XYZ file of C-alpha atoms in Angstrom:
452
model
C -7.623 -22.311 10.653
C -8.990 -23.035 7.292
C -7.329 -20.327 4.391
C -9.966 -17.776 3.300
C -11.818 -17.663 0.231
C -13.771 -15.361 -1.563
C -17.210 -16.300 -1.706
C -18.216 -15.688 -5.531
C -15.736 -17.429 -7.822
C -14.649 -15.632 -11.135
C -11.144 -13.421 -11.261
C -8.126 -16.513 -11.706
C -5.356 -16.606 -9.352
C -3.091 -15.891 -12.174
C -0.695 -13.042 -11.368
C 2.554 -13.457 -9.335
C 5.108 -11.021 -7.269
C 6.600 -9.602 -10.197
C 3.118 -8.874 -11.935
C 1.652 -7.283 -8.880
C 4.959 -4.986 -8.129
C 4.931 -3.934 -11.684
C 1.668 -3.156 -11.767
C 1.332 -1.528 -8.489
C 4.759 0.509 -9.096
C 3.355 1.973 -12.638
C 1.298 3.483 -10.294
C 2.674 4.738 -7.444
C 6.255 5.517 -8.874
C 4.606 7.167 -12.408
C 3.024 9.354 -9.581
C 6.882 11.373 -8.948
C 5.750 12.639 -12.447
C 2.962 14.697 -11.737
C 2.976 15.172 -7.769
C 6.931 16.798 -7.654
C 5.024 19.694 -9.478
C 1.448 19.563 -7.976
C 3.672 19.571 -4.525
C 5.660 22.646 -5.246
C 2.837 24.861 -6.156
C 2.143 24.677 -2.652
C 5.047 23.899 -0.663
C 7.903 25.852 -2.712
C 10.870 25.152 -0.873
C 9.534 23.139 1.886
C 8.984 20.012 -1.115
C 11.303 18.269 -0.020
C 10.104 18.161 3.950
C 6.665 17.277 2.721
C 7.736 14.030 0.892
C 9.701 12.976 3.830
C 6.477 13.493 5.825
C 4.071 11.750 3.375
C 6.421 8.862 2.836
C 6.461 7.883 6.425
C 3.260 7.380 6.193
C 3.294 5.893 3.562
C 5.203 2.949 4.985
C 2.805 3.136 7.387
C 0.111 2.728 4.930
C 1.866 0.111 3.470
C 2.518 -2.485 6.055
C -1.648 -1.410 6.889
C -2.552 -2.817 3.628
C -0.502 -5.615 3.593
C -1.640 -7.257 7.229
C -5.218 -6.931 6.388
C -4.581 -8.148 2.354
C -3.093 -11.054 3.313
C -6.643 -11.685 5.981
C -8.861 -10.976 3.165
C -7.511 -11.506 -0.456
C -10.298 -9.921 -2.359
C -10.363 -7.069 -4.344
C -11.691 -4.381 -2.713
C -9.121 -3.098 -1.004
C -9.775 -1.086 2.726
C -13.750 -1.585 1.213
C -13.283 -4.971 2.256
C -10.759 -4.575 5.658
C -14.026 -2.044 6.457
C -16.834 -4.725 6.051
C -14.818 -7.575 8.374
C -13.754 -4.728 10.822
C -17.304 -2.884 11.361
C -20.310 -2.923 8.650
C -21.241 -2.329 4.700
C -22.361 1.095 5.665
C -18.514 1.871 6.944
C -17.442 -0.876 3.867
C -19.332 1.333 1.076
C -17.891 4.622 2.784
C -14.292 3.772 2.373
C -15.421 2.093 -1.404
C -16.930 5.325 -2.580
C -13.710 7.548 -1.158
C -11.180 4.574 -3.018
C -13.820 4.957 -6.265
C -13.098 9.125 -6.488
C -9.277 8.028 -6.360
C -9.438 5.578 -8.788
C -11.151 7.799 -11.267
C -8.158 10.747 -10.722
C -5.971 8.399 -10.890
C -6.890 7.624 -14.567
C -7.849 10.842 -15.249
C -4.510 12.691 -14.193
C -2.051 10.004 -14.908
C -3.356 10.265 -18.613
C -3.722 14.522 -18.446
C -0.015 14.145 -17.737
C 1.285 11.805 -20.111
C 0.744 14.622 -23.684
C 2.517 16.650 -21.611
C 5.751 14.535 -21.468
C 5.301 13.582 -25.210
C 5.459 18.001 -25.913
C 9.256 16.924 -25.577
C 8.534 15.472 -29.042
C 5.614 17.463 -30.404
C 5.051 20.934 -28.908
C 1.754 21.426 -29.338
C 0.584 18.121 -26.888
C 1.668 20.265 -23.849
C -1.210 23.212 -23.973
C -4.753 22.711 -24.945
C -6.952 21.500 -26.773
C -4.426 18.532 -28.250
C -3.381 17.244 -24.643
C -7.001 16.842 -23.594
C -7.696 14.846 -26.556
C -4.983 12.569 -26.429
C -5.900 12.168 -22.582
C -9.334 10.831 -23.515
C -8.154 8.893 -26.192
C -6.084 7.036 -23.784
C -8.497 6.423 -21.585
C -10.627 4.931 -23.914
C -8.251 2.574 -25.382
C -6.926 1.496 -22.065
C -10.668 0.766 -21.791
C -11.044 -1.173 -24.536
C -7.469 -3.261 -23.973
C -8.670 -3.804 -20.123
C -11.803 -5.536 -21.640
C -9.953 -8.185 -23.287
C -7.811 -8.596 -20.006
C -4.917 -7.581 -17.679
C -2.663 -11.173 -17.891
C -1.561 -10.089 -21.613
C 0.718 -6.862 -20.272
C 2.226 -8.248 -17.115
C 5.497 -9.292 -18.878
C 5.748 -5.731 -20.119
C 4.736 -3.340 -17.293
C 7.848 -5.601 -15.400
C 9.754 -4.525 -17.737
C 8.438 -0.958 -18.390
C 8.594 -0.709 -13.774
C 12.000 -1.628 -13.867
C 13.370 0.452 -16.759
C 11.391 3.736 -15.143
C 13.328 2.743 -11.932
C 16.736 2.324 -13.461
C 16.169 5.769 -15.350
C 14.412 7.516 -11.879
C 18.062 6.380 -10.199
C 20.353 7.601 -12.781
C 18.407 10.882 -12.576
C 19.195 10.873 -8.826
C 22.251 10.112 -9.213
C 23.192 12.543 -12.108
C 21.188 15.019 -10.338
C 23.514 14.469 -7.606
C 26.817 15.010 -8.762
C 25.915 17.808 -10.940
C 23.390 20.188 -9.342
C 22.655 19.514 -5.934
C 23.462 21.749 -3.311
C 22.491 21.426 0.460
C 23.160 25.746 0.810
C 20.485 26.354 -2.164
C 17.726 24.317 -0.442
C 18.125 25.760 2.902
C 17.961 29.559 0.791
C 14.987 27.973 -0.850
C 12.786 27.804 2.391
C 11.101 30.975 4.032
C 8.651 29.168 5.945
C 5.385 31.259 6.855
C 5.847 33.524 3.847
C 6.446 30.987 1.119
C 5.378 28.875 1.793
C 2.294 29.905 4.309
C 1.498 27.303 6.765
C -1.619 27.184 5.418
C -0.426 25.603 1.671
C 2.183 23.487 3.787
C -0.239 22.231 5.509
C -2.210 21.344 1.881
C 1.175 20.350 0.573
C 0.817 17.526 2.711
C -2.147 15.216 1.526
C -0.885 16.352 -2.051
C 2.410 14.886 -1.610
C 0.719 11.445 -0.395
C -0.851 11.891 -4.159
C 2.709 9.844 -4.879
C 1.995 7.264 -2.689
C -1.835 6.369 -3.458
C -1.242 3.522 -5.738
C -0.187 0.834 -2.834
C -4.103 -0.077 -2.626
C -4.035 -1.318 -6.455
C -1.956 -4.802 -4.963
C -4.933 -4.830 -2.621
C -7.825 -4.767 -5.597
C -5.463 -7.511 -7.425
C -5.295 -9.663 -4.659
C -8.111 -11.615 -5.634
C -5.991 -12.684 -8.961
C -2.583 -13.445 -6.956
C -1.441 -16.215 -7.026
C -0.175 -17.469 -3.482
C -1.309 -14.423 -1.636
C 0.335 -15.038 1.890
C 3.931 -14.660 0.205
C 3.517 -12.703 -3.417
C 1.377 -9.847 -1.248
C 4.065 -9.072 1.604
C 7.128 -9.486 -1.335
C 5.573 -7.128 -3.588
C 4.337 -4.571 -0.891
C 8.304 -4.428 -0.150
C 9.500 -4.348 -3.593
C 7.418 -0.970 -3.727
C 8.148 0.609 -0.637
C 11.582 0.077 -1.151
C 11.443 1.278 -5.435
C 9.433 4.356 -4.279
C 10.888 5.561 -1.629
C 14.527 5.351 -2.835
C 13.141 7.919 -5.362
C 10.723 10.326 -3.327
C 13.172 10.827 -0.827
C 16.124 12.166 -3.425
C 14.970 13.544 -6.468
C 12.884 16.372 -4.776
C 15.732 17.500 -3.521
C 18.179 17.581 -7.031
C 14.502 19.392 -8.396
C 14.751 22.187 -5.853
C 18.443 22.139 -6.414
C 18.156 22.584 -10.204
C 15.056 25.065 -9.874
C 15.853 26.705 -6.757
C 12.994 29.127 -5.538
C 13.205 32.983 -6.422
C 11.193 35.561 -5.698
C 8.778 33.410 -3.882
C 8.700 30.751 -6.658
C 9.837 28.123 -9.095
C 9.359 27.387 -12.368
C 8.953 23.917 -10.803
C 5.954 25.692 -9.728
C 4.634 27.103 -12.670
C 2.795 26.289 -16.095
C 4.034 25.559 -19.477
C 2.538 29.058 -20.489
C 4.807 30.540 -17.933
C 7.867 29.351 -19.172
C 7.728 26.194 -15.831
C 7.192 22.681 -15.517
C 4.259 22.068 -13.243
C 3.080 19.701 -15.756
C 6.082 17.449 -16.514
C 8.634 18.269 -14.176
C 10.387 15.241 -13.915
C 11.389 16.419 -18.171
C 12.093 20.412 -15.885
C 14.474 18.048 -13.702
C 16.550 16.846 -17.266
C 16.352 20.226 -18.962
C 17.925 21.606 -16.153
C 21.048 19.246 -15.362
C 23.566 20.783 -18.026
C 23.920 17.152 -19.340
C 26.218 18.480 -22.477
C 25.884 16.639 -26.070
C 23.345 13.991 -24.451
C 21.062 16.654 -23.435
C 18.819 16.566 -25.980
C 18.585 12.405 -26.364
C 17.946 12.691 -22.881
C 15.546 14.878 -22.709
C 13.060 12.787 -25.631
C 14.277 9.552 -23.717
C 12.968 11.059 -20.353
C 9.745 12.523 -22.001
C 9.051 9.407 -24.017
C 9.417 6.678 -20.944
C 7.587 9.207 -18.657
C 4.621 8.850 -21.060
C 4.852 5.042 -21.370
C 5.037 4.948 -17.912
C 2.103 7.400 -16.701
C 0.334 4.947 -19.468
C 0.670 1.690 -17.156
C -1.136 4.197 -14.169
C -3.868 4.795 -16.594
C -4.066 1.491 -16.630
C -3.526 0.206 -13.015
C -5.997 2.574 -12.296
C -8.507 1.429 -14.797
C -8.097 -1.986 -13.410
C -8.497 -0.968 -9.774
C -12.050 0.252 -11.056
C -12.871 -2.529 -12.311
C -11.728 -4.702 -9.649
C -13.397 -2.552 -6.571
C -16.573 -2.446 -8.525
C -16.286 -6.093 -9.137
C -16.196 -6.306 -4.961
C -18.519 -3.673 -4.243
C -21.247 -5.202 -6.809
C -20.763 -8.489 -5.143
C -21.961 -7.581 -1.444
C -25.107 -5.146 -3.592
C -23.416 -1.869 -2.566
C -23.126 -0.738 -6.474
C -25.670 -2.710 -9.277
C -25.107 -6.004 -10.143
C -24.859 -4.911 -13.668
C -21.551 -3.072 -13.198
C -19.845 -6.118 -11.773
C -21.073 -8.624 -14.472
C -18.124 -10.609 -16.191
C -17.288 -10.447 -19.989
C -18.397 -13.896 -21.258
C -15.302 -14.927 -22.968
C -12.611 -12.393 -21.085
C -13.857 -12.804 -17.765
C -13.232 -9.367 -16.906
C -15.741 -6.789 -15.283
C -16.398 -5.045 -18.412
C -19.074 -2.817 -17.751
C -17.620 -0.888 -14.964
C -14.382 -0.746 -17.508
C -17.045 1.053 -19.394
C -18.818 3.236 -17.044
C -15.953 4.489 -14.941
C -13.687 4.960 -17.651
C -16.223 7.374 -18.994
C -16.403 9.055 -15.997
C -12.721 9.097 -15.202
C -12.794 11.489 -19.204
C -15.116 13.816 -18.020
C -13.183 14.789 -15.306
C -10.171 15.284 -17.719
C -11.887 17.748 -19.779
C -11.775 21.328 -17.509
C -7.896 20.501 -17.600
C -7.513 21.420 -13.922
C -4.174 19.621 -12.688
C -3.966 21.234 -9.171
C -7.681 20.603 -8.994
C -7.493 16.918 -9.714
C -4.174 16.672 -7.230
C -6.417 18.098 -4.014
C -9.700 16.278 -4.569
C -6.987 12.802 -5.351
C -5.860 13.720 -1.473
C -9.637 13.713 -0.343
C -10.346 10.352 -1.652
C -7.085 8.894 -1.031
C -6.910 9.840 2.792
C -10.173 8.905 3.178
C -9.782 5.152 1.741
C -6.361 5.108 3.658
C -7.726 5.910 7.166
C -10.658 3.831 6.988
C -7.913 1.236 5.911
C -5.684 1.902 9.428
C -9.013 1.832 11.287
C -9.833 -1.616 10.158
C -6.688 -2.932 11.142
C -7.387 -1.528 14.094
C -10.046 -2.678 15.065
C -9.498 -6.436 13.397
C -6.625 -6.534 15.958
C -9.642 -6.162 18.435
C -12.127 -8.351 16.834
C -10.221 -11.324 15.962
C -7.055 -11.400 17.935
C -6.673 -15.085 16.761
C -7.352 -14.587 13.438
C -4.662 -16.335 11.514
C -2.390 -13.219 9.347
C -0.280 -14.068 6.746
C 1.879 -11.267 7.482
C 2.232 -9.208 10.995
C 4.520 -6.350 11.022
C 6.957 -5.555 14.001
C 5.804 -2.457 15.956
C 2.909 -3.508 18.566
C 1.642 -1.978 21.345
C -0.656 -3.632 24.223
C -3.837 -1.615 25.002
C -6.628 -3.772 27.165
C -5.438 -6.983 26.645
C -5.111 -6.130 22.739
C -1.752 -6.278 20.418
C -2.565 -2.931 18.350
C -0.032 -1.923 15.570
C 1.977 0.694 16.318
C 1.760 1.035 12.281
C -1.684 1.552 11.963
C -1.773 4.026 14.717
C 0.623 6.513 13.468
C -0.416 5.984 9.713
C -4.411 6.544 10.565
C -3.297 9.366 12.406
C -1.425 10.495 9.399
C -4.076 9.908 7.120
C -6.922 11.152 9.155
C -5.214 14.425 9.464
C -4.205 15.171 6.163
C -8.113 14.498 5.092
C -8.828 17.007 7.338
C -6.396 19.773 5.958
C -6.981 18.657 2.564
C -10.716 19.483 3.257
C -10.957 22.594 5.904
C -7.920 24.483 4.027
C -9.098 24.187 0.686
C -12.562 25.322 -0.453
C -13.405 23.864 -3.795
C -11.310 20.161 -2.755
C -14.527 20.301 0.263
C -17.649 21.099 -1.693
C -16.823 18.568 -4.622
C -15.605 15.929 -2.047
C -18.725 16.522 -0.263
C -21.274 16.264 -3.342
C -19.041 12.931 -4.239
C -20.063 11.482 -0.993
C -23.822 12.487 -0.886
C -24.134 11.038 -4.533
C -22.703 7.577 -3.248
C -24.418 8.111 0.124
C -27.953 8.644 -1.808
């Protein structure tokens, strides 16, 4: 069968393995720096549990995205597996859902990032001064995204692999000097703190440090080689991620054990906790002697860098689903029109980058971690679906990459993969939405503006 191509010319193929993991990974693995404490204001105790849940998924999710990527190297991510798998009403659903996630993704990765560099300057970890630094982030990502992604591949490599090196040594430090299977089976009290209710909640959260997987998805239009750089990079992230997720919860809830029905993992700067840079809670907390306090700026000052490249990825996958959903009409052509001389999608750079401020300025974190769950689960079970029903469709449909794990249902090879994860996915959209009041009525008004 003939290889697929997109149908409008434009983005270049110009972006290899190590470009797409690094990218991809400054977004999904800067997420440990904001979900560990969005997580525990829910789940207490029971942190740990929920990123074992939401990372099985989350491989789930993975392997999901890389099957139908590999199909359909576009950007547009489970936008596109929706359009080949049922129609552009279904395709704009799942685009409008992966939009909303985009746009927290900016938003929060750069609310976080002043409150990482407080390490260094006090006042960037309460308001007004981290909101302003937020935008101002934003906005120069904005303007450096204009001009074009190819320029800081060679350092978000670099920047991915130094935040996993330092993520490790964490783990590992964290480890030998704090952790303590006896405290985290005192932490839990399951039913009182947490309820089942916020455990419940806790769960789409925690997949909050997982969303990023879909920005190798919107790049795959640029990649070069797509049948071998998509499935290699897809593993380099599972793997980075969750080698972290799965430990350093547990040397957090070891250092900051629950007490009284909470943590100061749990709780605000103005509180005396780290809810808003608890990855820097993690460090203050490990005892670490005469390096404590070179740690502690090193921590805080890569953490920022780091959250940076999400702001980024995040501004690119923008730019790159608007790019898609411009091309089939489902947004106006304007937004997807290419800078003359970059070649980028500049005006949705523009737009969405505007919007993604506004949404920084009420400050919210916990806010911006439930209504990131709404989108995300959305987009990622409209993702499993496709599969799905691709498998279906167009059994002979030539796939880069197949994953082991199939089940025969009618005559059809479904993916045992897509099952579980879509069922994953699809239920944590609908705790996110039922147990949590304000996440429903804003994700709600989000979808009846797109749907209008």
């Amino acid at each position: 069968m003939a290889e697929w191509r997109p149908k409008v010319a434009g983005l270049e193929r110009v972006l290899g393995t190590g470009a797409l993991f690094s990218t991809a990974y400054g977004n999904v693995g800067s997420s440990i720096y904001y979900a560990l404490g969005l997580v525990a204001v829910f789940a207490l105790g029971m942190t740990p549990v929920v990123f074992l849940i939401a990372g099985v998924i989350f491989i789930c999710t993975a392997a999901t995205y890389t099957e139908a990527t590999t199909m359909y190297p576009e950007a547009g991510g489970s936008s596109s597996f929706a359009r080949r798998a049922f129609n552009e009403f279904w395709s704009f659903f799942a685009a409008w859902g992966q939009m909303l996630n985009y746009i927290i993704t900016v938003a929060i990765s750069a609310y976080f990032l002043p409150h990482y560099l407080g390490i260094v300057w006090e006042p960037l970890m309460s308001s007004p001064a981290d909101i302003v630094v937020a935008v101002g982030v934003v906005v120069l990502l904005a303007i450096v995204n204009v001009v074009g992604v190819k320029e800081a591949a060679g350092l978000n490599v670099f920047l991915a692999v130094a935040d996993f090196v330092t993520q490790v040594a964490l783990v590992v430090l964290g480890l030998v000097l704090v952790f303590s299977p006896e405290i985290l089976v005192e932490n839990v009290d399951f039913g009182t703190s947490p309820t089942v209710a916020d455990f419940l909640i806790a769960i789409p959260v925690g997949m909050v440090a997982f969303t990023g997987i879909d920005t190798i998805s919107n790049m795959a239009e640029e990649a070069r080689d797509y049948g071998k750089t998509i499935p290699q990079s897809m593993r380099a992230v599972v793997v980075a991620v969750m080698t972290i997720s799965l430990t350093l919860p547990m040397v957090a809830l070891s250092a900051m054990p629950v007490r009284d029905g909470t943590t100061v993992l749990a709780q605000p700067e103005s509180e005396g906790g780290y809810a808003d840079n608890p990855i820097l809670g993690v460090v203050e907390n490990l005892d670490l002697g005469p390096l404590q306090g070179a740690a502690e700026v090193y921590v805080g000052l890569l953490a920022a860098t780091i959250l940076l490249v999400a702001t980024n990825a995040g501004l690119i996958g923008l730019s790159r689903l608007s790019y898609s959903m411009g091309q089939y009409r489902q947004l106006p052509s304007a937004l997807r029109k290419l800078h003359p001389r970059f070649r980028t999608p500049y005006m949705a750079i523009i737009v969405f980058g505007a919007i993604a401020c506004l949404t920084i300025l009420p400050g919210e974190a916990t806010f911006l971690g439930t209504i990131y769950a709404f989108g995300a689960m959305l987009s990622f079970t409209m993702a499993h679906a496709s599969v799905i029903a691709l498998r279906i469709k167009e059994p002979d449909r030539e796939r880069p990459y197949k994953g082991r794990g199939n089940v025969r249902i009618r005559g059809a090879e479904i993916p045992l993969y897509a099952l579980f994860g879509g069922f994953g996915t699809g239920a944590a959209f609908v705790a996110v939405s039922l147990l949590n009041l304000e996440t429903l009525i804003a994700g709600v008004i989000w979808l009846t503006l797109g749907m209008t």
